[in-house]
Structure formats: structure tokens, C-alpha cells
Coordinates of C-alpha atoms and ligand atoms in Angstrom, one line a residue:
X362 CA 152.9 58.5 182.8
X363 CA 155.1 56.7 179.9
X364 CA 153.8 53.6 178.5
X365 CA 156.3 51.0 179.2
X366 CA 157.3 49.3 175.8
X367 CA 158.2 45.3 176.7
X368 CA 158.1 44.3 173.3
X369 CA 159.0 45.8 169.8
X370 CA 158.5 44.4 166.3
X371 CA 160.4 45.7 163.3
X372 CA 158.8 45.1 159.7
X373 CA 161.7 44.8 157.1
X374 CA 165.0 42.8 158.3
X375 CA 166.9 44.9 155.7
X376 CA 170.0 47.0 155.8
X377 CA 168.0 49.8 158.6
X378 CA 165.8 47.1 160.6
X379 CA 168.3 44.7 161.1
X380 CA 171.3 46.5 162.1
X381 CA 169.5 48.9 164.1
X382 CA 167.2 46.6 165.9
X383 CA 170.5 44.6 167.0
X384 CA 172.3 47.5 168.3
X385 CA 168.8 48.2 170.2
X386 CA 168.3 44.6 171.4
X387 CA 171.9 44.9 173.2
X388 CA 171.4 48.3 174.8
X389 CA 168.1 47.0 175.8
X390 CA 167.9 43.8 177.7
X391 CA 164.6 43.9 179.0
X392 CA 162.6 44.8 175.8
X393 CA 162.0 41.2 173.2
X394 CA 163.0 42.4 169.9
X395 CA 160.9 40.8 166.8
X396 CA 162.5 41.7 163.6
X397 CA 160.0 40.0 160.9
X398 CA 160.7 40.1 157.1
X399 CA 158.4 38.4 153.7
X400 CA 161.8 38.3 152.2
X401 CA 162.5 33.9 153.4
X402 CA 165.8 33.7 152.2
X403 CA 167.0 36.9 154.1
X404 CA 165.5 36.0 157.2
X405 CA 167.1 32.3 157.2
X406 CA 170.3 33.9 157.0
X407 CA 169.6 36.3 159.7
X408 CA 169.2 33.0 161.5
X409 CA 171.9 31.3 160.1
X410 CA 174.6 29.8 162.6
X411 CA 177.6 30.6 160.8
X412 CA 177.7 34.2 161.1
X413 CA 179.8 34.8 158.2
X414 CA 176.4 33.8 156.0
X415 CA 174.3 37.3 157.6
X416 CA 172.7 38.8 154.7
X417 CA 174.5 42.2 155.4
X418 CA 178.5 42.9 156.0
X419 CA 178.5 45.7 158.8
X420 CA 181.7 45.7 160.6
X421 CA 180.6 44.8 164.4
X422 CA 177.8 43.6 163.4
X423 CA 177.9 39.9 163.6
X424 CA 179.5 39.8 167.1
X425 CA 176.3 41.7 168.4
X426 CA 173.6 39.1 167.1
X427 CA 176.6 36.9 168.5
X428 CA 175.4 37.8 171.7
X429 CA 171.4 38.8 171.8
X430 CA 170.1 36.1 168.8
X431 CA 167.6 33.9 170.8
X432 CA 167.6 35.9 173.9
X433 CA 166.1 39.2 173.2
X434 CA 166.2 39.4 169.2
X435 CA 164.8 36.8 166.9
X436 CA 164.2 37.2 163.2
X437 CA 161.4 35.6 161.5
X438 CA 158.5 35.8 159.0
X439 CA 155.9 35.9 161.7
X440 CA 154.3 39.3 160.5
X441 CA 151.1 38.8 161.8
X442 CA 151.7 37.1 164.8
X443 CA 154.6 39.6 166.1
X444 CA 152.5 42.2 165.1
X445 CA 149.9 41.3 167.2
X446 CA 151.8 40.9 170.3
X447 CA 154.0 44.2 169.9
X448 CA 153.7 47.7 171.9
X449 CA 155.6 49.6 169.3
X450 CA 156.1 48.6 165.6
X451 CA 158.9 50.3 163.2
X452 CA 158.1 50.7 160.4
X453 CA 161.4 49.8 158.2
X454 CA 160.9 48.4 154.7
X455 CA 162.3 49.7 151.5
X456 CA 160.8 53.2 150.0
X457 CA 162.6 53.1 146.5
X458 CA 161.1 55.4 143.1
X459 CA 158.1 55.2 141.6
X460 CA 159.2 53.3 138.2
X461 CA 155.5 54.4 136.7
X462 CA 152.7 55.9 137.4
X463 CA 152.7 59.3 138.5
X464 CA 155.4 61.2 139.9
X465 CA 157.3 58.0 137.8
X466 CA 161.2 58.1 138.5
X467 CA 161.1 60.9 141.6
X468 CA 158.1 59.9 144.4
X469 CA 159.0 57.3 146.9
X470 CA 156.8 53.9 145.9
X471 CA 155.0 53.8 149.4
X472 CA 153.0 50.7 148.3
X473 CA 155.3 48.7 150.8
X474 CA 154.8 51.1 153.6
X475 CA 151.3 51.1 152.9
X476 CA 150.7 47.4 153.0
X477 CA 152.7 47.3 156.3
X478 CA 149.8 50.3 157.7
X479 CA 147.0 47.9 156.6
X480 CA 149.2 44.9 158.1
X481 CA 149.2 46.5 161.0
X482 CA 145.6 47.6 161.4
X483 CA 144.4 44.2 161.0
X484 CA 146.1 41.9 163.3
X485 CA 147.4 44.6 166.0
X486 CA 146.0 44.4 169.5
X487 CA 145.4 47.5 172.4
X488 CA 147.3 50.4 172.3
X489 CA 150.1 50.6 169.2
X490 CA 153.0 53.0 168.9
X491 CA 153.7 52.9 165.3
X492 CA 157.0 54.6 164.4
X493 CA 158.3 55.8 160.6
X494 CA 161.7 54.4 160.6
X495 CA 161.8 54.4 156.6
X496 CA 162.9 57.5 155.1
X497 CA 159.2 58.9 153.6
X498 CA 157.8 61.9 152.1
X499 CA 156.2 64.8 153.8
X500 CA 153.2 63.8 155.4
X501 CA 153.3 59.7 154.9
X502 CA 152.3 60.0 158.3
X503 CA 148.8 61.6 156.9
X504 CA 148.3 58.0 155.1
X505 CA 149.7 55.6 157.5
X506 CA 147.1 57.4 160.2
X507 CA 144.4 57.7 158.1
X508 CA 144.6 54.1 157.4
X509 CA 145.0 53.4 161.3
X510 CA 142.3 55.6 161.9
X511 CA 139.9 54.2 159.5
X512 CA 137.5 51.7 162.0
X513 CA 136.5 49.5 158.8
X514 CA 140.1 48.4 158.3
X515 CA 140.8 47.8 162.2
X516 CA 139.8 44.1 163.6
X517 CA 140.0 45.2 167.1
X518 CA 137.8 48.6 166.9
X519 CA 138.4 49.7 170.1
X520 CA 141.9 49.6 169.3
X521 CA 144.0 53.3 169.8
X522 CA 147.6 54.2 168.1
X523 CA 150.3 57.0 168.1
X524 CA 152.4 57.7 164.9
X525 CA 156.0 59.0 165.5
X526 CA 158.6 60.1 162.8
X527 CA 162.1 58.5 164.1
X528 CA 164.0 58.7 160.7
X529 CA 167.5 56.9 160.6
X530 CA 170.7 58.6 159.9
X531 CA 173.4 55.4 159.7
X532 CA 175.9 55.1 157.2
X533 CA 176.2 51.7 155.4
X534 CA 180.0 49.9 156.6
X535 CA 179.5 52.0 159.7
X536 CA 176.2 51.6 161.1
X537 CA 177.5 49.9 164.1
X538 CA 179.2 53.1 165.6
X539 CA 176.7 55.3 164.2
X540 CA 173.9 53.5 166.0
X541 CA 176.2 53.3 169.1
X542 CA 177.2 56.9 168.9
X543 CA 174.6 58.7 166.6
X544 CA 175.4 62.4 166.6
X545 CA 171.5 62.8 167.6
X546 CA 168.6 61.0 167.0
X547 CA 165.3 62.5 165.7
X548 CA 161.6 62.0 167.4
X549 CA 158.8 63.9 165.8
X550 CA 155.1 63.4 166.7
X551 CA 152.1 64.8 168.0
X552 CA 151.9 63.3 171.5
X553 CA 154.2 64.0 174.3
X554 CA 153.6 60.5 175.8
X555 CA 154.3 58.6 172.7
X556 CA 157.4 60.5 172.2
X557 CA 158.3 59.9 175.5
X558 CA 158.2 56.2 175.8
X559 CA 160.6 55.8 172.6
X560 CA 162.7 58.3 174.4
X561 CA 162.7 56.0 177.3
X562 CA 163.9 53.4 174.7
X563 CA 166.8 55.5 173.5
X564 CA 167.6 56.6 176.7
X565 CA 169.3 53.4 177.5
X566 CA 172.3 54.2 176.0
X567 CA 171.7 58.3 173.8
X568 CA 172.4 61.1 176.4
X569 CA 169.3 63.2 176.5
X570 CA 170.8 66.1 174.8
X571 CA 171.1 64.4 171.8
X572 CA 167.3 63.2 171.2
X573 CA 165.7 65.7 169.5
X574 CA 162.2 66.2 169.4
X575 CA 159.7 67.7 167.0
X576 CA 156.8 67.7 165.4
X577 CA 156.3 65.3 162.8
X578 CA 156.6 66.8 159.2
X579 CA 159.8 68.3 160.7
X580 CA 161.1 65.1 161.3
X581 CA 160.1 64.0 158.0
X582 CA 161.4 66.9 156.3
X583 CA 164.7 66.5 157.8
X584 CA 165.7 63.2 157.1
X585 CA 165.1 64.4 152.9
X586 CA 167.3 67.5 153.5
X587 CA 170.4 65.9 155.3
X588 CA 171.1 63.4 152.6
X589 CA 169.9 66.2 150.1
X590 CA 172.7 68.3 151.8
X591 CA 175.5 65.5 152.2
X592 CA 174.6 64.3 148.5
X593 CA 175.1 68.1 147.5
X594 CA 178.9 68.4 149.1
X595 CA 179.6 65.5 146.9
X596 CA 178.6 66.7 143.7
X597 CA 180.4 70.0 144.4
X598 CA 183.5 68.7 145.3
X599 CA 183.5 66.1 142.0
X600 CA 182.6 69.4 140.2
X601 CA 185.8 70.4 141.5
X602 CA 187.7 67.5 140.7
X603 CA 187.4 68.0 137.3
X604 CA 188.6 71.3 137.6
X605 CA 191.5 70.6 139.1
X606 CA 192.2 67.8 136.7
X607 CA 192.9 70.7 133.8
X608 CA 194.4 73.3 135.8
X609 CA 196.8 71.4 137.5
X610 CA 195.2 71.5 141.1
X611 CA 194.8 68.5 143.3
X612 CA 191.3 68.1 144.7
X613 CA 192.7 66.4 148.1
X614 CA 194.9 69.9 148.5
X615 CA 191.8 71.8 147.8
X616 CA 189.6 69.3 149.7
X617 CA 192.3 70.3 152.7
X618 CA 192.2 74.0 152.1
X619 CA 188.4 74.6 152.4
X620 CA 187.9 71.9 154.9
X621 CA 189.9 73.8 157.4
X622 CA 187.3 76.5 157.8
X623 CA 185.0 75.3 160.7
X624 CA 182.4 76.5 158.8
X625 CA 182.5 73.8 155.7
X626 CA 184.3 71.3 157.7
X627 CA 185.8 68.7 156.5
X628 CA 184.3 65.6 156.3
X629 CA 182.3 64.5 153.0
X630 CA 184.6 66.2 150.5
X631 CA 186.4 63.1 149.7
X632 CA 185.8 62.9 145.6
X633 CA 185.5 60.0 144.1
X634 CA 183.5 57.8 141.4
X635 CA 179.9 59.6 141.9
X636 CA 177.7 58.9 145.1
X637 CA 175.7 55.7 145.2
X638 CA 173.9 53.7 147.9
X639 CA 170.4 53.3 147.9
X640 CA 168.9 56.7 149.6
X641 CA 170.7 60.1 148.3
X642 CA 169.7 59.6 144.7
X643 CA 166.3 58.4 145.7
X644 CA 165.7 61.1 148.6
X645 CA 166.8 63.9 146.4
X646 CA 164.5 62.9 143.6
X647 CA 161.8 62.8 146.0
X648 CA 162.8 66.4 147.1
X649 CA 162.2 67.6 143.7
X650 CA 158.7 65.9 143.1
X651 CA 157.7 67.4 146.2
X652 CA 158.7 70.9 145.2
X653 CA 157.2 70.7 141.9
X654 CA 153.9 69.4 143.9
X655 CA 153.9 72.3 145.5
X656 CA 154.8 74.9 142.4
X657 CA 158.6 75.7 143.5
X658 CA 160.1 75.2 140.4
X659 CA 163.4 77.0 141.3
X660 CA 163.7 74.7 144.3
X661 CA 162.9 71.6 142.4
X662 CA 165.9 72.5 139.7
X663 CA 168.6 73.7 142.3
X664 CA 167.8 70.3 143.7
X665 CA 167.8 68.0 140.6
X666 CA 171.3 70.0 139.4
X667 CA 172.9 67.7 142.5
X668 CA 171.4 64.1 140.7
X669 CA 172.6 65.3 136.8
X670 CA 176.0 66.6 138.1
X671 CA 176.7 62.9 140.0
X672 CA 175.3 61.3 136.6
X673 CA 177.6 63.5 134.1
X674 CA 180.6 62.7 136.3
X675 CA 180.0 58.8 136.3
X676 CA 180.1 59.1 132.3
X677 CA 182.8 61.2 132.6
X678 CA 184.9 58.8 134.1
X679 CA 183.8 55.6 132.0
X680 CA 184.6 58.0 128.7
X681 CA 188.1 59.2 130.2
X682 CA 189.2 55.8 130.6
X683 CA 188.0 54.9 127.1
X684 CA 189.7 57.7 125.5
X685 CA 193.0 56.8 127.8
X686 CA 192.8 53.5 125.9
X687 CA 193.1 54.7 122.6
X688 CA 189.9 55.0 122.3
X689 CA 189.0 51.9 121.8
X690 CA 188.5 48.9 124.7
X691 CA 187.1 45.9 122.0
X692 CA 188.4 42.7 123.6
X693 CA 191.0 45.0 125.8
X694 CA 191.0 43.0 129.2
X695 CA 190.0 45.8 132.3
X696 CA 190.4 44.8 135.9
X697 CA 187.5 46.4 138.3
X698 CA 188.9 46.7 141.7
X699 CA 185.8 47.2 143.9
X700 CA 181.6 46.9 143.0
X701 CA 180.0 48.0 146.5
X702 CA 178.9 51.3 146.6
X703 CA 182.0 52.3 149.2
X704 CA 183.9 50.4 151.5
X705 CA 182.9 48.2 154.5
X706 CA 179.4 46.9 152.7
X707 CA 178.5 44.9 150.6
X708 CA 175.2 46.8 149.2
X709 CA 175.6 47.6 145.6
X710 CA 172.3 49.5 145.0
X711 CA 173.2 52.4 142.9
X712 CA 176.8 51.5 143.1
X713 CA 178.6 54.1 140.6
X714 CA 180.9 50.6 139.5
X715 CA 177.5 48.9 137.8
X716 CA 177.1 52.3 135.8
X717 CA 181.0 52.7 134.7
X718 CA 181.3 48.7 134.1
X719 CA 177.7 48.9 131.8
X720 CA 179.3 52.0 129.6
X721 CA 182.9 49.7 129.4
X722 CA 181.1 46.6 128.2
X723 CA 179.1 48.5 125.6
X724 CA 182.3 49.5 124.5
X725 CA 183.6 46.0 124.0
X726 CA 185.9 45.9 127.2
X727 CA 186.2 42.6 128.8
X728 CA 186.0 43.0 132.5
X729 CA 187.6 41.0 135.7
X730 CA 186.3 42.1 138.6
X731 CA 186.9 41.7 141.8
X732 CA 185.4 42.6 145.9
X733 CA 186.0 41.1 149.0
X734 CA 182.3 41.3 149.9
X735 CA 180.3 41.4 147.4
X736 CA 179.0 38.4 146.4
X737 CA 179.4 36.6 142.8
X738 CA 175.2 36.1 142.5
X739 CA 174.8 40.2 143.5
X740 CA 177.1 40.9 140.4
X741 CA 175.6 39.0 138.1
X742 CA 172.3 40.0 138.8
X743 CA 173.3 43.8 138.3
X744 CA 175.0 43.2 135.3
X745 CA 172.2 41.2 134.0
X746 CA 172.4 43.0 130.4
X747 CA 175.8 41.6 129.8
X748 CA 177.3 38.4 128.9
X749 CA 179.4 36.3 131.5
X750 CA 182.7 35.3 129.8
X751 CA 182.4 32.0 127.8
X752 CA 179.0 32.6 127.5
X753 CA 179.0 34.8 125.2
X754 CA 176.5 35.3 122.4
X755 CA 176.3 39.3 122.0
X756 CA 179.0 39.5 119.7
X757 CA 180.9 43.1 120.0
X758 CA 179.8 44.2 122.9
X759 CA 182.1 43.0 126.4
X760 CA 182.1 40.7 129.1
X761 CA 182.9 40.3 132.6
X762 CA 184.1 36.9 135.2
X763 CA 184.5 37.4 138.8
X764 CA 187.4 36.5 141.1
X765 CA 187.7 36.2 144.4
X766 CA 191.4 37.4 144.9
X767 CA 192.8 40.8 143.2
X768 CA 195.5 38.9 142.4
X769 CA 194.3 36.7 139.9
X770 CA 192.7 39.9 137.9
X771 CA 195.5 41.3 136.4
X772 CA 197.2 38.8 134.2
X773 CA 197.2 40.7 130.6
X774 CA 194.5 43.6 131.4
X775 CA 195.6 46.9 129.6
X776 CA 193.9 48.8 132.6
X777 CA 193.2 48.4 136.3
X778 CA 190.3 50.5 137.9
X779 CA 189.5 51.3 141.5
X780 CA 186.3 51.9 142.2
X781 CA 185.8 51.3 145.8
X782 CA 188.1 52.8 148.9
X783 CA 188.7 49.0 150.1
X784 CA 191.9 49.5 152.2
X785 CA 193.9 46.1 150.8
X786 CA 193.9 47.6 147.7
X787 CA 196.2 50.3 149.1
X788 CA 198.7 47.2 149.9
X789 CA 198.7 46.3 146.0
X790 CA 202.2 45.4 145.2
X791 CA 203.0 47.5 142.0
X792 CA 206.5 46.1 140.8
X793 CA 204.9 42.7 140.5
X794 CA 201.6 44.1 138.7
X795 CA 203.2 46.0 135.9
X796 CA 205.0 42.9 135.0
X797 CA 201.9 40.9 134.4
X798 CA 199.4 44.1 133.1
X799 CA 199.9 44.6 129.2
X800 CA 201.7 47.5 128.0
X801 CA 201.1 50.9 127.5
X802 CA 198.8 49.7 130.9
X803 CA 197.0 52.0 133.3
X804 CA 195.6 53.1 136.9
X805 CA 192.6 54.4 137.0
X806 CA 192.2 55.6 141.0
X807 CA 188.5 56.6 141.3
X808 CA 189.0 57.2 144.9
X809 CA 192.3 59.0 144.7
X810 CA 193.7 56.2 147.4
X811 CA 196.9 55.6 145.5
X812 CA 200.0 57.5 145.6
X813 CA 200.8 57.8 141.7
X814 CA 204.7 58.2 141.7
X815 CA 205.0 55.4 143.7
X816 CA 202.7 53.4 140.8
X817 CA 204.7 55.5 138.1
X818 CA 208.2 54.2 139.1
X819 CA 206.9 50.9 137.4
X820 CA 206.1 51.8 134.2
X821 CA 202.2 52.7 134.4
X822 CA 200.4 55.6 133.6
X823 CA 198.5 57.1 136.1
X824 CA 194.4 58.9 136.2
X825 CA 193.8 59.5 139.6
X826 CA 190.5 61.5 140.0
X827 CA 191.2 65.4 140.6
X828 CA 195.1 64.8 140.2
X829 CA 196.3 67.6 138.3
X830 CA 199.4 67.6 136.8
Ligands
NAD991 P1 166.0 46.9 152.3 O1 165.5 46.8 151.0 O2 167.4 46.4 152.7 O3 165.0 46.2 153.4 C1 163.6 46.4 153.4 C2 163.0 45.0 153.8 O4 161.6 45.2 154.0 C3 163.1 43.9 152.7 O5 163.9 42.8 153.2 C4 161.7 43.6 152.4 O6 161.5 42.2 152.1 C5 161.0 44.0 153.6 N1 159.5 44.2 153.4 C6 158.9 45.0 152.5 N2 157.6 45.0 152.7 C7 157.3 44.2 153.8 C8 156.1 43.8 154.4 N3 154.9 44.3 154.1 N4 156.3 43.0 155.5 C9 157.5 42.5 155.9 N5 158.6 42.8 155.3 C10 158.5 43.7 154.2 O7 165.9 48.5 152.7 P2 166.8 49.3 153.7 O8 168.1 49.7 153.1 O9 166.8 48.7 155.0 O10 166.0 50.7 153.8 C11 164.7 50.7 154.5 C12 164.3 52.2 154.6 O11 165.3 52.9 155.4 C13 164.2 53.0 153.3 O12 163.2 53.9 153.4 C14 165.5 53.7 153.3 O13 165.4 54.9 152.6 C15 165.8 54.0 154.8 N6 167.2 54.2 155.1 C16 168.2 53.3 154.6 C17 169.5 53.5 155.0 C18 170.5 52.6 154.5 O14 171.7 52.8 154.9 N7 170.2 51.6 153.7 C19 169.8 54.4 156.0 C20 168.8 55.3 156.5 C21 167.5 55.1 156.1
UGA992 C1 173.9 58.0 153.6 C2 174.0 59.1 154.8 O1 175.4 59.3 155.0 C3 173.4 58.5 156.0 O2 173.4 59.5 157.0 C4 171.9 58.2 155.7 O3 171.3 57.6 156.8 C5 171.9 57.1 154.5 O4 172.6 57.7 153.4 C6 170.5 56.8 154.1 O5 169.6 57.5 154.3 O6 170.5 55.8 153.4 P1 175.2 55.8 153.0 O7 174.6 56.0 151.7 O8 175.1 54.5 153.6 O9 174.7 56.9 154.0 O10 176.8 56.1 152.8 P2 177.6 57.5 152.7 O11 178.8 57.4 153.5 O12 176.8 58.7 152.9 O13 178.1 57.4 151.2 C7 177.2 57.6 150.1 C8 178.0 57.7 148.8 O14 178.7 58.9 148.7 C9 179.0 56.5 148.6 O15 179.0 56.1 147.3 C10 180.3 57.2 149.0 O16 181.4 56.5 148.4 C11 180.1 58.6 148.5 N1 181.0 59.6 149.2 C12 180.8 59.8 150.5 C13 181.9 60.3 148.4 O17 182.0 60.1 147.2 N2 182.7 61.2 149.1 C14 182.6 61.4 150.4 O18 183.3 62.3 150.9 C15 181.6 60.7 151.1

């Protein structure tokens, strides 16, 4: 018999538990939602009325909570007591590298999911599913159930749980559809009734032949090797772009080319400024510490080779456009089209732009930067190194000022930079921008959305990324 689930609590409101507790909440009427966060701020903003103030851009997103907020999902800071009441709990909250320690800059930092295992322990009453929504290591299910399973940590001792491995595959600035329409979604566990009743969850709106089941280090396992895998088709096609760049292909042509055999396919070979976002550099790292663990050396380098390749083509890029300046950017003004780590978001965690801005400033350049939905505060806290404009005390090394239109970036700058596939910079009108940017001035297309000879006609020199010529 399946253990019907009435009401589920989520533990981290971030970019996975939000989201993907919303989409749940409206293909599920009858089940209560409780998405619960530490984080105050993030949570009032969950709640906030004007929509526009949600702590996280997702296109679709806000017309959703639009419709379920205070009926079936709330968001609050109620840990314990939403804990207490819930039949299943996801486990959501952040899993980033170790920054010391052992295993130091590859293991995930599981102290979060840890204190969420011993959260849950204490105040949870009766029977508890308790599902791994994070993206963890290879048997975190081991620790979460041995801390479940230890009697001296439990309040009520009579108290019984199931552990299930449900990792989550959405892509930022489409996790809408993906929820919607995920190309499958992964159970892994030990019990065929636990697994059941979050099937009977999903089944609400996931034909059956998309849940997959297995057992739980599978499901573990899996999530780490299809970023690992996506991550991978990235570096190699940046590989290529710099290939092509001194031979006089085009990457897109090539991109074309391979992507027409069913067997690569072709999505994900789309080259641009490096891979960020907050999980492939992360999960990949935490591939390699667990091969090392286990003595496979050979595994752990092919691995790492993925990580070194995205960081040497970041610096690439920031060195090209130095060089393209003379070789020199002190007090040359740079426009930064774009900070979020690709379109339709606006997380910046491990945003290729923060990287490629940092290596401009130490070169002197002064920066304008601009992105419809990043926020001013976001910026300025990842460029916390670096001077604002007019503040400056650092001497030689740059700046950087934020605007909130494109428009107003361009007045004097010697370069303009895309680093981010927003699609109204494809609308840019070029005539009008030569006539304000400097001269010699440049395009630097990072994304290869441009069409060069149409920027060319005016006067500008061109670097789009794996353009040939
Ligand atoms: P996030 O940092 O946006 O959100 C995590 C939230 O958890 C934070 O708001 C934090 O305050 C909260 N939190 C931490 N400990 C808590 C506790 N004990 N009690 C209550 N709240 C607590 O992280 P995210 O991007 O949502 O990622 C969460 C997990 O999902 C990570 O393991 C990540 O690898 C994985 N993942 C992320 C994505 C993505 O697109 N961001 C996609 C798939 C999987
Ligand atoms: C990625 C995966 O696609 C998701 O399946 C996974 O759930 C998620 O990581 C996670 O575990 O966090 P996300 O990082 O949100 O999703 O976004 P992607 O679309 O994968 O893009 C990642 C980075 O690769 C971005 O910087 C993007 O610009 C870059 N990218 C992507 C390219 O440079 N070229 C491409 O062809 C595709």
C-alpha cells in the first residue's frame, strides 16, 4: 500500500527548492507545500507581493507562485515546526567546495546537509520520507541515515524514516519547462514503498515511462556524471574554438557539422566564454576527489583536464582582448554586456564575466557594465576586490560603475564585450554605437551571437569567439 503524502516540506528556498517546489505545488493541489529557508531576507521576498521582487528570475516562474502562494505553497523560516508536521522532507540546500579542511577545493561541504539530517531527527514526528534533492557525493545517503538511525539523536524514538536519492536535473533560465517537461526524473532508494509514494507525487503530471528508478548510489552517481558529461562537451567544443580561430574555421560551422550525427547531437556545443553556474565546476571537482578516494588516478585526471581547459580558456579570452588593445587597457573605458552566468537568470555564481572583468581591472581597464537582471548589490559583492568608480583609492589598477540601460555604456569605451547570450543585445544598433565608442574600438562576441560584417560595415573590429577568418 503507498503512503499517501498530504504534506511536504522543502529545506532551502534557493534556486532548486523554490522553483521546483512551485512547479510541484501547481501540479499538485491536494498536497500543502512548506518551502522553509534560515536565509530571512530570501524568504521575505519569496513572500513579497510585488512579484517582480522574487529572489530568483526564472521565466514562468512568478506567474506560478501567482497562482498557488497562500493556497498550497507558503515560504517561511518555520524549520522546525514544518518539519515536524511534514510526511516527506527534501532535502535542498546548497552543497558548494570544501574551502579547507580535507579534500579542500574538490569535496562537497555537506555541513549544511548535515545540519538539516540532525534538524530533521529532532523535531520530525511518525513515519518521514526524507529525499536527497541536493546534488551529493556517493553515499551521503550513508551519513544522512546513520544520523536518522542513531536513537540518541531522535526525540520521538519510535520514530521510522526512508531515504530516497531524487537528484534534480533543471537548467537555470529554464527551470520552468524543464520541471514541466523533464526528460526523466530519477528515484533511487532501497524501498519499493517509499519510492512509490514520490512516484505517486510525480505522477501527477511525469508519464510513468519517464521516472526512473534505481537504487540509491546509482542515483547519486548519476546526477555527478551528467553535469560531468555536459560540462565536458563544453570544454571540447571551446577547445575547438580556438582552433578554428587560427585556421580559419568557424566553430558554429563545425558545431553544425558534428551535431548532425545523431550520435553527438547537437545541443550543448554552443562555445562561448567558459561554463559557469554554480554545479558543473563543483560536481566535477567532486568527481575527481572521489576517484582519488578510491585510488583511480587516471579517472580523477581525465576528469580534472574538463575544469583546467574551461579555466585556460576564460584567461584566454581576458588576455586576447588585452593584446587586441594594444596591449595595454590603463584607464581604457570597456563596456561589459552581460554578468549572469547565461541568459534568462540572474545567478552569477561562477559566472565566467566576474573572472574576465577581475583579469581586465588588474590590468587597469575601467569597466561599465551592464545586465537586465542582475542586480547592482550582486555585482558589487562579486567584484568586492575592486574599486567602484569615484571611489577609487587602488591607484593603477581599474574600476567598474553599473548601468541599468546598454545604452548608456558606451559613450567613449575603446571596447564592448558580450559576455552573456541576452537576446536584446542582438537588437544593438551598430551605426549609432560606433559613433560614440572611441576609435580604433572593438567587439568582443563571447557568445558568437553577432553577425560581424554587419558590425564591420561601421568601422569596428571584430573577435567573435571561434570566428576564423
Ligand atoms: P542555493 O544556495 O540557491 O539555496 C540553498 C538554500 O538553502 C539557501 O537559501 C540556504 O539559506 C538554505 N539553507 C542552508 N542550510 C539550511 C538549513 N539548515 N535550514 C534551512 N535552510 C538552509 O542553492 P541551489 O542552487 O538551490 O542548490 C541547492 C542544491 O541543488 C545544490 O546541491 C546544487 O548542487 C543542486 N542543484 C542546483 C541546481 C541549480 O540550477 N542551481 C540544479 C540542480 C541541482
Ligand atoms: C546545469 C545542467 O544543465 C542541469 O541539467 C543541472 O541540473 C544543473 O547544471 C545543476 O546541477 O546545477 P545550469 O548550470 O543551470 O544547468 O545551466 P546550463 O545550461 O547547463 O549552462 C551551464 C554553463 O554552460 C553556462 O555558463 C552556459 O552559458 C554554458 N554553456 C551551455 C555553454 O557555454 N555552451 C553550451 O552549449 C551550453
Amino acid at each position: 500500500m503507498i503512503f499517501k503524502i498530504r504534506t511536504i516540506c522543502c529545506i532551502g528556498a534557493g534556486y532548486v527548492g523554490g522553483p521546483t517546489m512551485t512547479v510541484m505545488a501547481d501540479k499538485c493541489p491536494n498536497v500543502q507545500f512548506e518551502v522553509v529557508d534560515l536565509n530571512r531576507e530570501r524568504i521575505d521576498r519569496w513572500n513579497d507581493s510585488n512579484l517582480q521582487m522574487l529572489p530568483i528570475y526564472e521565466p514562468g516562474l512568478a506567474e506560478i507562485i501567482n497562482r498557488c502562494r497562500g493556497k498550497n505553497l507558503h515560504f517561511s523560516t518555520l524549520v522546525e515546526e514544518k518539519i515536524k508536521s511534514a510526511d516527506m522532507i527534501f532535502i535542498s540546500v546548497n552543497t558548494p567546495t570544501k574551502t579547507k579542511g580535507m579534500g579542500a577545493g574538490k569535496a562537497s561541504d555537506l555541513k549544511w546537509v548535515e545540519a538539516c539530517a540532525r534538524q530533521v531527527a529532532k523535531y520530525s514526528e511518525g513515519y518521514t520520507i526524507v529525499v536527497e534533492k541536493s546534488t551529493l557525493p556517493v553515499r551521503t545517503a550513508e551519513v544522512i541515515k546513520s544520523i536518522l538511525h542513531n536513537k540518541d539523536l531522535l526525540t520521538d524514538k519510535s520514530h521510522r524514516f526512508d531515504i530516497l536519492s531524487n537528484p534534480e536535473f533543471l537548467s537555470e533560465g529554464s527551470a520552468v519547462k524543464d520541471l514541466m517537461e523533464p526528460d526523466r526524473v530519477l528515484i533511487g532508494g532501497e524501498k519499493d514503498e517509499a519510492i512509490e509514494s514520490l512516484c505517486d507525487i510525480y505522477r501527477n503530471w511525469i508519464p510513468e515511462e519517464k521516472i526512473i528508478k534505481t537504487n540509491i548510489w546509482s542515483s547519486e552517481l548519476a546526477k555527478l556524471t551528467a553535469n560531468a558529461f555536459l560540462a565536458q562537451r563544453i570544454s571540447s567544443i571551446n577547445s575547438i574554438s580556438a582552433l578554428c580561430e587560427v585556421t580559419g574555421a568557424n566553430v558554429k560551422e563545425v558545431a553544425r557539422a558534428i551535431g548532425s550525427d545523431n550520435r553527438i547531437g547537437s545541443k550543448f556545443l554552443c562555445s562561448g566564454p567558459g561554463f559557469g553556474g554554480s554545479c558543473f565546476k563543483k560536481d566535477i571537482l567532486n568527481l575527481v576527489y572521489l576517484s582519488e578516494y578510491f585510488g583511480l588516478t587516471e579517472v580523477a585526471t581525465f576528469w580534472e583536464e574538463v575544469v583546467k581547459l574551461n579555466n585556460w580558456h576564460q584567461k584566454r579570452i581576458s588576455r586576447l582582448i588585452i593584446q587586441k588593445l594594444f596591449s595595454t587597457i590603463t584607464g581604457k573605458k570597456i563596456a561589459i554586456l552581460g554578468f549572469s552566468f547565461k541568459a534568462n537568470t540572474n545567478d552569477t555564481r561562477e559566472s565566467s564575466a566576474i573572472n574576465i572583468c577581475k583579469e581586465l581591472m588588474i590590468e587597469g581597464g575601467d569597466l561599465k557594465i551592464y545586465d537586465p537582471k542582475v542586480e547592482y548589490i550582486q555585482i558589487k559583492k562579486d567584484l568586492n576586490d575592486f574599486e567602484e568608480k569615484n571611489n577609487s583609492s587602488k591607484g593603477s589598477e581599474g574600476s567598474w560603475e553599473v548601468f541599468d540601460s546598454f545604452n548608456k555604456c558606451f559613450e567613449e569605451v575603446d571596447a564592448i564585450v558580450i559576455m552573456t547570450e541576452w537576446e536584446e543585445f542582438k537588437f544593438i544598433n551598430w551605426q549609432e554605437v560606433a559613433q560614440m565608442m572611441r576609435k580604433p574600438s572593438w567587439v568582443f562576441d563571447t557568445r558568437a551571437i553577432l553577425d560581424p560584417k554587419e558590425i564591420k560595415k561601421y568601422g569596428i573590429n571584430v573577435w567573435s569567439i571561434g570566428y576564423g577568418e
